[in-house]
């Protein structure tokens, strides 16, 4: 039976570890210029009903490396623009013998809905304000490369946590793997207490990022200004910008992360975005390897998927019991 990756919340830490190890294996092979062999060819539909650069391109790259065939659907050029429902679109793709789906949609829960109609492997590429699991996997891989473990790390997630699927997936993943998660930002952008997200809330930037090993900024969704949730971008910048000055309070070797797209000069200054602490480019590149792992994993039945090539056994990533 195939599997889905609809979110991190319901993924076991063993599965997260398996996906990260597989990502590391793929990265090693690609960097060594070795071909990926032994992976059965599949036809995957990429359904992006919402704008994307990083996620869409890295899924395409991942599929290319795996030797998969890809059909890319954009809402504007599909029959959705003529009023076809998500259910009928998904059933049509099933009828067209598409074997797996990767989907981004603005509605929370849409990936689950698509999986219920499609039946086969589905990977959530971001659904509304719910989850963005492959972003969190790529972020975890990036942190692991620099810090060797996630266990015991202090990670501040700064900005619009309330509306962020990236924050949700990262909070679940990091806490499952033993990191301490902090949510930092104005009260109005913090999760409601009944969201039950794992993490401590800090409404001031400096106490929130103090001694943190990782400072993960979120995109300030300018559309929230229109909602009247924030008084001004200038005020947000003054109180919450991660920059050369404010980063002095974080750990000296802190990693600065951002899922993109960035509002340069708002969530972070140029020094934070491009300077020695930034791992933003690594996050982008690692997106390819975790998506290779995600695609292989969902197509494999229960049990450890094999990357095809024979690989040296890697040490396990430390996980919370
Ligand atoms: N991080 C992220 O999801 O970026 P895109 O919207 O460009 O895919």
CSV table of N, CA and C in Angstrom, one decimal, residues 5-6 45-52 55-56 59 73-76 78-81 83-90 93 101-115 117 122-134 163-166 219 221 223-224:
chain,number,residue,atom,x,y,z
A,5,UNK,N,2.1,12.0,2.5
A,5,UNK,CA,2.7,12.9,3.4
A,5,UNK,C,1.8,14.1,3.4
A,6,UNK,N,0.9,14.2,4.3
A,6,UNK,CA,-0.1,15.3,4.3
A,6,UNK,C,0.3,16.3,5.4
A,45,UNK,N,1.8,13.9,-10.9
A,45,UNK,CA,1.1,15.2,-11.2
A,45,UNK,C,1.5,16.3,-10.2
A,46,UNK,N,1.9,17.4,-10.7
A,46,UNK,CA,2.2,18.5,-9.8
A,46,UNK,C,1.1,19.5,-9.9
A,47,UNK,N,0.3,19.6,-8.9
A,47,UNK,CA,-0.9,20.5,-9.0
A,47,UNK,C,-0.6,21.7,-8.1
A,48,UNK,N,-0.3,22.9,-8.7
A,48,UNK,CA,-0.1,24.1,-8.0
A,48,UNK,C,-1.2,25.1,-8.2
A,49,UNK,N,-2.1,25.1,-7.3
A,49,UNK,CA,-3.3,26.0,-7.4
A,49,UNK,C,-3.0,27.3,-6.7
A,50,UNK,N,-1.8,27.5,-6.2
A,50,UNK,CA,-1.3,28.7,-5.6
A,50,UNK,C,0.1,29.0,-6.0
A,51,UNK,N,0.5,30.2,-6.0
A,51,UNK,CA,1.8,30.6,-6.6
A,51,UNK,C,2.9,29.8,-5.8
A,52,UNK,N,4.0,29.5,-6.5
A,52,UNK,CA,5.2,28.9,-5.8
A,52,UNK,C,6.4,29.0,-6.8
A,55,UNK,N,9.1,25.5,-4.1
A,55,UNK,CA,8.5,24.2,-3.9
A,55,UNK,C,8.2,23.5,-5.2
A,56,UNK,N,7.7,24.2,-6.2
A,56,UNK,CA,7.3,23.7,-7.5
A,56,UNK,C,8.6,23.2,-8.2
A,59,UNK,N,10.3,20.2,-6.6
A,59,UNK,CA,9.6,18.9,-6.9
A,59,UNK,C,9.9,18.5,-8.3
A,73,UNK,N,0.4,21.0,-13.5
A,73,UNK,CA,-0.9,21.6,-13.7
A,73,UNK,C,-0.9,23.0,-13.0
A,74,UNK,N,-1.3,24.0,-13.7
A,74,UNK,CA,-1.5,25.3,-13.0
A,74,UNK,C,-3.0,25.6,-13.1
A,75,UNK,N,-3.5,26.2,-12.0
A,75,UNK,CA,-5.0,26.4,-12.0
A,75,UNK,C,-5.5,27.2,-13.2
A,76,UNK,N,-4.7,28.2,-13.6
A,76,UNK,CA,-5.1,29.1,-14.7
A,76,UNK,C,-5.3,28.4,-16.0
A,78,UNK,N,-5.8,25.0,-16.3
A,78,UNK,CA,-6.6,23.7,-16.2
A,78,UNK,C,-8.1,24.0,-16.3
A,79,UNK,N,-8.9,23.0,-16.3
A,79,UNK,CA,-10.3,23.2,-16.3
A,79,UNK,C,-10.9,23.7,-15.0
A,80,UNK,N,-10.0,23.8,-14.0
A,80,UNK,CA,-10.5,24.5,-12.8
A,80,UNK,C,-11.0,25.9,-13.1
A,81,UNK,N,-10.3,26.5,-14.1
A,81,UNK,CA,-10.7,27.9,-14.5
A,81,UNK,C,-12.1,27.9,-15.1
A,83,UNK,N,-14.5,26.1,-13.8
A,83,UNK,CA,-15.4,25.8,-12.7
A,83,UNK,C,-15.4,24.3,-12.2
A,84,UNK,N,-14.4,23.5,-12.8
A,84,UNK,CA,-14.4,22.1,-12.3
A,84,UNK,C,-13.9,22.1,-10.8
A,85,UNK,N,-14.5,21.1,-10.1
A,85,UNK,CA,-14.2,21.1,-8.7
A,85,UNK,C,-12.9,20.3,-8.5
A,86,UNK,N,-12.4,20.5,-7.2
A,86,UNK,CA,-11.1,19.8,-6.9
A,86,UNK,C,-11.3,18.3,-7.0
A,87,UNK,N,-12.5,17.8,-6.5
A,87,UNK,CA,-12.8,16.4,-6.6
A,87,UNK,C,-12.7,15.9,-8.1
A,88,UNK,N,-13.4,16.6,-9.0
A,88,UNK,CA,-13.4,16.1,-10.4
A,88,UNK,C,-12.0,16.2,-11.0
A,89,UNK,N,-11.3,17.3,-10.6
A,89,UNK,CA,-9.9,17.4,-11.2
A,89,UNK,C,-9.1,16.2,-10.8
A,90,UNK,N,-9.1,15.9,-9.5
A,90,UNK,CA,-8.3,14.8,-8.9
A,90,UNK,C,-8.8,13.4,-9.6
A,93,UNK,N,-7.4,13.2,-13.1
A,93,UNK,CA,-6.0,12.8,-13.1
A,93,UNK,C,-5.8,11.3,-12.8
A,101,UNK,N,0.3,12.3,-6.6
A,101,UNK,CA,0.0,13.8,-6.7
A,101,UNK,C,0.9,14.5,-5.7
A,102,UNK,N,1.3,15.7,-6.2
A,102,UNK,CA,1.9,16.7,-5.3
A,102,UNK,C,1.0,17.9,-5.4
A,103,UNK,N,0.5,18.4,-4.3
A,103,UNK,CA,-0.5,19.5,-4.4
A,103,UNK,C,-0.3,20.6,-3.5
A,104,UNK,N,-0.4,21.8,-4.0
A,104,UNK,CA,-0.5,23.1,-3.2
A,104,UNK,C,-1.8,23.7,-3.5
A,105,UNK,N,-2.5,24.1,-2.4
A,105,UNK,CA,-3.8,24.7,-2.5
A,105,UNK,C,-4.0,25.7,-1.4
A,106,UNK,N,-4.8,26.7,-1.6
A,106,UNK,CA,-4.9,27.7,-0.6
A,106,UNK,C,-5.8,27.3,0.6
A,107,UNK,N,-6.6,26.2,0.4
A,107,UNK,CA,-7.5,25.7,1.5
A,107,UNK,C,-6.8,24.8,2.4
A,108,UNK,N,-6.9,25.0,3.7
A,108,UNK,CA,-6.4,24.1,4.7
A,108,UNK,C,-7.2,22.8,4.6
A,109,UNK,N,-6.5,21.7,4.7
A,109,UNK,CA,-7.2,20.4,4.6
A,109,UNK,C,-7.4,19.9,3.2
A,110,UNK,N,-7.0,20.7,2.2
A,110,UNK,CA,-7.3,20.3,0.8
A,110,UNK,C,-6.4,19.0,0.4
A,111,UNK,N,-5.2,18.9,1.0
A,111,UNK,CA,-4.4,17.7,0.6
A,111,UNK,C,-5.1,16.5,1.1
A,112,UNK,N,-5.6,16.5,2.3
A,112,UNK,CA,-6.3,15.4,2.9
A,112,UNK,C,-7.5,15.0,2.0
A,113,UNK,N,-8.2,16.0,1.5
A,113,UNK,CA,-9.4,15.8,0.7
A,113,UNK,C,-9.0,15.2,-0.7
A,114,UNK,N,-7.9,15.7,-1.2
A,114,UNK,CA,-7.4,15.2,-2.5
A,114,UNK,C,-7.0,13.7,-2.3
A,115,UNK,N,-6.3,13.4,-1.2
A,115,UNK,CA,-5.9,12.0,-1.0
A,115,UNK,C,-7.1,11.1,-0.8
A,117,UNK,N,-9.9,11.3,-2.4
A,117,UNK,CA,-10.5,11.0,-3.8
A,117,UNK,C,-9.5,10.2,-4.6
A,122,UNK,N,-0.1,10.9,-2.1
A,122,UNK,CA,-0.2,12.3,-2.2
A,122,UNK,C,0.8,13.0,-1.3
A,123,UNK,N,1.5,14.0,-1.8
A,123,UNK,CA,2.4,14.8,-1.0
A,123,UNK,C,1.8,16.2,-0.9
A,124,UNK,N,1.6,16.7,0.3
A,124,UNK,CA,1.1,18.1,0.5
A,124,UNK,C,2.3,19.1,0.3
A,125,UNK,N,2.1,19.9,-0.7
A,125,UNK,CA,3.1,21.0,-1.0
A,125,UNK,C,2.7,22.3,-0.4
A,126,UNK,N,1.8,22.3,0.6
A,126,UNK,CA,1.4,23.5,1.3
A,126,UNK,C,-0.1,23.6,1.1
A,127,UNK,N,-0.9,23.5,2.2
A,127,UNK,CA,-2.3,23.7,2.2
A,127,UNK,C,-2.8,24.8,3.1
A,128,UNK,N,-3.1,25.9,2.6
A,128,UNK,CA,-3.6,27.0,3.4
A,128,UNK,C,-2.7,27.3,4.6
A,129,UNK,N,-3.4,27.4,5.8
A,129,UNK,CA,-2.6,27.7,7.0
A,129,UNK,C,-2.3,26.4,7.8
A,130,UNK,N,-2.4,25.3,7.1
A,130,UNK,CA,-2.3,24.0,7.8
A,130,UNK,C,-0.9,23.5,7.9
A,131,UNK,N,-0.4,22.9,6.8
A,131,UNK,CA,1.0,22.4,6.9
A,131,UNK,C,1.8,22.5,5.6
A,132,UNK,N,3.1,22.5,5.7
A,132,UNK,CA,4.0,22.5,4.6
A,132,UNK,C,5.1,21.5,4.9
A,133,UNK,N,4.8,20.2,4.9
A,133,UNK,CA,5.7,19.2,5.5
A,133,UNK,C,7.1,19.1,4.8
A,134,UNK,N,7.1,19.2,3.5
A,134,UNK,CA,8.5,19.1,2.9
A,134,UNK,C,9.4,20.3,3.2
A,163,UNK,N,-0.7,32.4,10.9
A,163,UNK,CA,-1.2,32.1,9.5
A,163,UNK,C,-0.2,31.2,8.8
A,164,UNK,N,0.8,30.7,9.5
A,164,UNK,CA,1.9,30.1,8.8
A,164,UNK,C,1.9,28.5,8.8
A,165,UNK,N,1.8,27.9,7.6
A,165,UNK,CA,1.9,26.5,7.6
A,165,UNK,C,3.3,26.0,7.8
A,166,UNK,N,4.3,26.9,7.4
A,166,UNK,CA,5.7,26.6,7.6
A,166,UNK,C,6.0,26.5,9.1
A,219,UNK,N,7.7,34.7,6.6
A,219,UNK,CA,7.3,35.8,5.7
A,219,UNK,C,6.2,36.6,6.3
A,221,UNK,N,3.1,38.3,5.9
A,221,UNK,CA,2.1,38.2,4.9
A,221,UNK,C,1.4,39.6,4.8
A,223,UNK,N,-0.8,40.7,3.1
A,223,UNK,CA,-2.2,40.7,3.0
A,223,UNK,C,-2.8,40.9,4.4
A,224,UNK,N,-2.1,40.6,5.5
A,224,UNK,CA,-2.6,40.8,6.8
A,224,UNK,C,-2.7,42.2,7.2
